[in-house]
Amino acid sequence: MVDITHKYTTLRTAVAQAVVKVSKQETIEAINNDTVPKGNVFAMSKAAGLLGVKRTPDILPDCHPLPIEFTGVEYEINDLEISVIFTVKTIYKTGVEVEAMHGASIVALNMYDMLKPIDKGIEIHAIKLLNKKGGKSDFNDKFRKDLSAAVVVCSDTISAGHKEDKAGKAIIAKLESCGVKISEYVIIPDEKVVIQQKAKSYQERGIDMVIYTGGTGLSGRDVTPEALIPILDRRIPGIEEAIRSYGQERTPFSMLSRSVAGTIEDTLVLALPGSTNGAKESMDAIFPGVLHSFRILKGARHD
């Protein structure tokens, strides 16, 4: 199965359709009058769909087991066609399009099985996805496409040339995947004055975000939070909470990190862990969603 461990959880919804076409009006009348020999077609087919959608990963090998938190089945009769509208919702890291299509197809197959004794000409048509929401593509239009960033690596060891930077490069890779232009990438020692000067300089140059990696731990030389917090206009606790919550689900040591998020005027400033995994996971936790902040900073309304 596709690796989704780096994704974060959102409300996912998918609506699928299947069309059952009968061959005579008497079949529709039997359904409406509840005179089909095998029982109530709509109720039993709905029950089959509810059972079937939960078994999707048992049938389709690439589908992830996930919590099905809502399933809705509706029927629309138009002449000799019965449309099955199947809705699935979950709060999870991947979508439920296949689950919705599978559920709709199970409902249609059960209808076929129940109706075949009284109608030999039944057909199943148009099993398809009608719409989905909650995935990455739903948020893309909420982000500005002209954003720039500076990446600052805070490390005495790396700045002295004793160690290669990987965390900063992981941050750059994530930014580039989100369409953010890298204006500058620099490595500096763990010095409060230098850290502050960089943030102020980038803000004055109009760079949209400054992302630090390193210096957020508990050692005596970890001073990035102490340097940045006094010069921030506003903290953004939600970003800090999201980073730690995401990380804590992956390692018990994330609670020891002192990540910081805030703004200097309209520039977003982030201080992330210095380990490669810590930086990468922190970026996965908040990007691309954090980019919506730039529309809000410019006065756009929340949806």
XYZ file of N, CA, C and O in Angstrom, residues 49-127:
316
model
N -24.969 -2.618 1.466
C -23.975 -1.588 1.203
C -23.223 -1.172 2.440
O -22.002 -0.963 2.417
N -23.948 -1.071 3.575
C -23.293 -0.707 4.834
C -22.275 -1.761 5.247
O -21.194 -1.441 5.747
N -22.628 -3.022 5.048
C -21.682 -4.094 5.349
C -20.520 -4.107 4.362
O -19.358 -4.272 4.735
N -20.835 -3.905 3.091
C -19.820 -4.011 2.047
C -18.751 -2.944 2.120
O -17.557 -3.220 1.930
N -19.158 -1.707 2.439
C -18.188 -0.621 2.432
C -17.118 -0.831 3.502
O -15.953 -0.457 3.326
N -17.506 -1.467 4.615
C -16.544 -1.736 5.681
C -15.539 -2.822 5.297
O -14.488 -2.945 5.923
N -15.866 -3.603 4.279
C -14.996 -4.696 3.861
C -14.144 -4.328 2.650
O -13.465 -5.194 2.092
N -14.150 -3.079 2.262
C -13.415 -2.668 1.065
C -11.952 -3.097 1.091
O -11.457 -3.672 0.120
N -11.191 -2.866 2.172
C -9.777 -3.284 2.172
C -9.589 -4.799 2.167
O -8.497 -5.275 1.853
N -10.639 -5.548 2.509
C -10.537 -7.006 2.443
C -10.632 -7.511 1.001
O -10.172 -8.607 0.694
N -11.246 -6.683 0.134
C -11.466 -7.079 -1.262
C -10.417 -6.468 -2.184
O -9.918 -7.117 -3.112
N -10.064 -5.214 -1.922
C -9.136 -4.484 -2.795
C -7.811 -4.303 -2.048
O -7.747 -3.567 -1.067
N -6.747 -4.949 -2.502
C -5.520 -5.049 -1.709
C -4.806 -3.740 -1.427
O -4.084 -3.636 -0.433
N -4.956 -2.725 -2.270
C -4.239 -1.472 -2.044
C -5.006 -0.482 -1.180
O -4.498 0.603 -0.878
N -6.233 -0.814 -0.804
C -7.021 0.103 0.020
C -6.613 -0.024 1.487
O -6.488 -1.128 2.013
N -6.443 1.126 2.136
C -6.059 1.128 3.548
C -7.269 0.830 4.429
O -8.358 1.365 4.188
N -7.089 0.039 5.474
C -8.144 -0.059 6.488
C -8.306 1.309 7.154
O -7.321 1.914 7.570
N -9.518 1.792 7.225
C -9.737 3.111 7.814
C -11.096 3.141 8.503
O -11.969 2.318 8.221
N -11.299 4.085 9.407
C -12.580 4.165 10.106
C -13.661 4.770 9.213
O -13.501 5.885 8.710
N -14.724 4.026 8.980
C -15.870 4.567 8.253
C -16.777 5.208 9.295
O -17.395 4.530 10.110
N -16.860 6.531 9.274
C -17.548 7.234 10.350
C -18.934 7.721 9.951
O -19.701 8.198 10.799
N -19.257 7.615 8.662
C -20.627 7.874 8.210
C -20.817 7.203 6.862
O -19.934 7.255 6.004
N -21.983 6.571 6.703
C -22.373 6.025 5.412
C -23.829 6.387 5.175
O -24.678 6.139 6.045
N -24.124 6.970 4.035
C -25.496 7.308 3.679
C -25.859 6.714 2.336
O -25.048 6.726 1.399
N -27.064 6.173 2.236
C -27.553 5.581 0.983
C -28.886 6.224 0.632
O -29.813 6.234 1.458
N -28.981 6.760 -0.569
C -30.223 7.357 -1.057
C -30.560 6.756 -2.418
O -29.661 6.339 -3.167
N -31.861 6.744 -2.727
C -32.325 6.209 -4.003
C -33.128 7.265 -4.745
O -33.916 8.004 -4.143
N -32.935 7.326 -6.047
C -33.726 8.215 -6.896
C -34.268 7.393 -8.064
O -33.499 6.753 -8.793
N -35.593 7.405 -8.227
C -36.220 6.643 -9.307
C -36.585 7.600 -10.429
O -37.266 8.612 -10.214
N -36.127 7.273 -11.625
C -36.444 8.063 -12.815
C -36.837 7.103 -13.930
O -35.980 6.472 -14.538
N -38.172 6.986 -14.153
C -38.688 6.039 -15.144
C -38.274 4.619 -14.746
O -38.650 4.151 -13.680
N -37.443 3.936 -15.548
C -37.027 2.569 -15.239
C -35.631 2.501 -14.612
O -35.093 1.414 -14.418
N -35.076 3.652 -14.299
C -33.735 3.692 -13.707
C -33.798 4.073 -12.228
O -34.523 4.984 -11.848
N -33.031 3.365 -11.432
C -32.902 3.667 -10.008
C -31.454 4.061 -9.738
O -30.544 3.246 -9.910
N -31.257 5.308 -9.356
C -29.913 5.780 -9.036
C -29.637 5.551 -7.555
O -30.445 5.923 -6.696
N -28.510 4.927 -7.284
C -28.042 4.723 -5.913
C -27.007 5.800 -5.615
O -25.988 5.892 -6.307
N -27.244 6.623 -4.628
C -26.305 7.680 -4.226
C -25.710 7.268 -2.891
O -26.417 7.180 -1.879
N -24.405 7.019 -2.894
C -23.729 6.432 -1.730
C -22.690 7.425 -1.220
O -21.765 7.801 -1.937
N -22.829 7.831 0.040
C -21.932 8.817 0.656
C -21.141 8.170 1.788
O -21.713 7.454 2.617
N -19.843 8.432 1.810
C -18.977 7.916 2.869
C -18.160 9.074 3.442
O -17.655 9.918 2.694
N -18.021 9.101 4.761
C -17.190 10.099 5.424
C -16.230 9.413 6.383
O -16.567 8.410 7.013
N -15.054 9.994 6.498
C -14.093 9.551 7.499
C -13.245 10.734 7.920
O -13.161 11.735 7.201
N -12.642 10.642 9.071
C -11.618 11.596 9.491
C -10.326 10.801 9.517
O -10.055 10.062 10.468
N -9.550 10.956 8.456
C -8.390 10.101 8.293
C -7.397 10.758 7.340
O -7.597 11.879 6.863
N -6.315 10.031 7.040
C -5.211 10.566 6.238
C -5.353 10.284 4.748
O -4.543 10.755 3.955
N -6.357 9.513 4.357
C -6.557 9.208 2.941
C -8.041 9.221 2.643
O -8.873 9.105 3.552
N -8.379 9.366 1.365
C -9.761 9.552 0.975
C -10.563 8.266 0.900
O -10.046 7.160 1.053
N -11.873 8.420 0.637
C -12.805 7.285 0.649
C -13.546 7.152 -0.681
O -14.659 6.658 -0.731
N -12.895 7.551 -1.783
C -13.541 7.448 -3.076
C -13.849 5.998 -3.450
O -14.959 5.672 -3.885
N -12.846 5.117 -3.277
C -13.043 3.714 -3.635
C -14.088 3.077 -2.724
O -14.917 2.272 -3.172
N -14.065 3.444 -1.442
C -15.057 2.901 -0.510
C -16.473 3.279 -0.946
O -17.390 2.447 -0.887
N -16.646 4.530 -1.373
C -17.977 4.962 -1.816
C -18.413 4.228 -3.080
O -19.568 3.797 -3.202
N -17.502 4.064 -4.034
C -17.834 3.345 -5.262
C -18.108 1.873 -4.987
O -19.015 1.269 -5.579
N -17.330 1.295 -4.083
C -17.557 -0.105 -3.708
C -18.913 -0.265 -3.041
O -19.678 -1.197 -3.359
N -19.249 0.650 -2.127
C -20.546 0.580 -1.466
C -21.694 0.703 -2.445
O -22.685 -0.049 -2.364
N -21.574 1.645 -3.393
C -22.633 1.817 -4.394
C -22.797 0.570 -5.253
O -23.916 0.160 -5.581
N -21.689 -0.054 -5.601
C -21.758 -1.255 -6.438
C -22.377 -2.422 -5.677
O -23.132 -3.227 -6.252
N -22.097 -2.534 -4.375
C -22.693 -3.605 -3.567
C -24.204 -3.414 -3.461
O -24.987 -4.375 -3.562
N -24.633 -2.180 -3.263
C -26.074 -1.901 -3.222
C -26.723 -2.316 -4.543
O -27.767 -2.985 -4.560
N -26.087 -1.939 -5.648
C -26.647 -2.269 -6.966
C -26.685 -3.778 -7.196
O -27.668 -4.321 -7.725
N -25.641 -4.483 -6.806
C -25.606 -5.939 -6.976
C -26.669 -6.628 -6.126
O -27.288 -7.610 -6.555
N -26.873 -6.118 -4.914
C -27.898 -6.720 -4.066
C -29.290 -6.488 -4.650
O -30.157 -7.385 -4.600
N -29.510 -5.301 -5.216
C -30.780 -5.027 -5.888
C -30.978 -5.987 -7.056
O -32.075 -6.531 -7.258
N -29.926 -6.183 -7.822
C -29.985 -7.127 -8.937
C -30.370 -8.521 -8.437
O -31.248 -9.196 -8.992
N -29.718 -8.968 -7.376
C -29.977 -10.308 -6.848
C -31.412 -10.460 -6.356
O -32.046 -11.513 -6.550
N -31.953 -9.417 -5.744
C -33.311 -9.490 -5.221
C -34.368 -9.386 -6.312
O -35.474 -9.946 -6.178
N -34.052 -8.697 -7.388
C -35.042 -8.442 -8.438
C -34.999 -9.444 -9.584
O -35.961 -9.535 -10.365
N -33.925 -10.193 -9.703
C -33.810 -11.082 -10.864
C -34.917 -12.134 -10.963
O -35.270 -12.529 -12.083
N -35.523 -12.581 -9.827
C -36.621 -13.540 -9.991
C -37.851 -12.969 -10.701
O -38.643 -13.730 -11.273
N -38.015 -11.652 -10.659
C -39.199 -11.051 -11.288
C -38.858 -10.232 -12.533
O -39.757 -9.729 -13.203
N -37.560 -10.081 -12.811
C -37.151 -9.268 -13.979
C -35.815 -9.791 -14.490
O -34.787 -9.636 -13.834
N -35.835 -10.395 -15.661
C -34.617 -10.989 -16.239
C -33.791 -9.983 -17.038
O -32.712 -10.312 -17.528
N -34.300 -8.765 -17.163
C -33.605 -7.798 -18.012
C -32.931 -6.670 -17.252
O -32.713 -5.579 -17.798
N -32.549 -6.900 -16.003
C -31.943 -5.840 -15.187
C -30.496 -5.609 -15.603
O -29.750 -6.551 -15.880
N -30.107 -4.337 -15.625
C -28.729 -3.962 -15.959
C -28.195 -2.993 -14.900
O -28.965 -2.240 -14.290
N -26.892 -3.022 -14.688
C -26.235 -2.072 -13.788
C -25.352 -1.160 -14.625
O -24.542 -1.624 -15.430
N -25.517 0.137 -14.451
C -24.782 1.130 -15.238
C -24.094 2.157 -14.334
O -24.447 2.320 -13.172
N -23.172 2.878 -14.922
C -22.646 4.160 -14.392
C -22.235 4.097 -12.939
O -22.655 4.915 -12.118
N -21.388 3.125 -12.595
C -20.763 3.172 -11.269
C -19.620 4.183 -11.351
O -18.631 3.957 -12.058
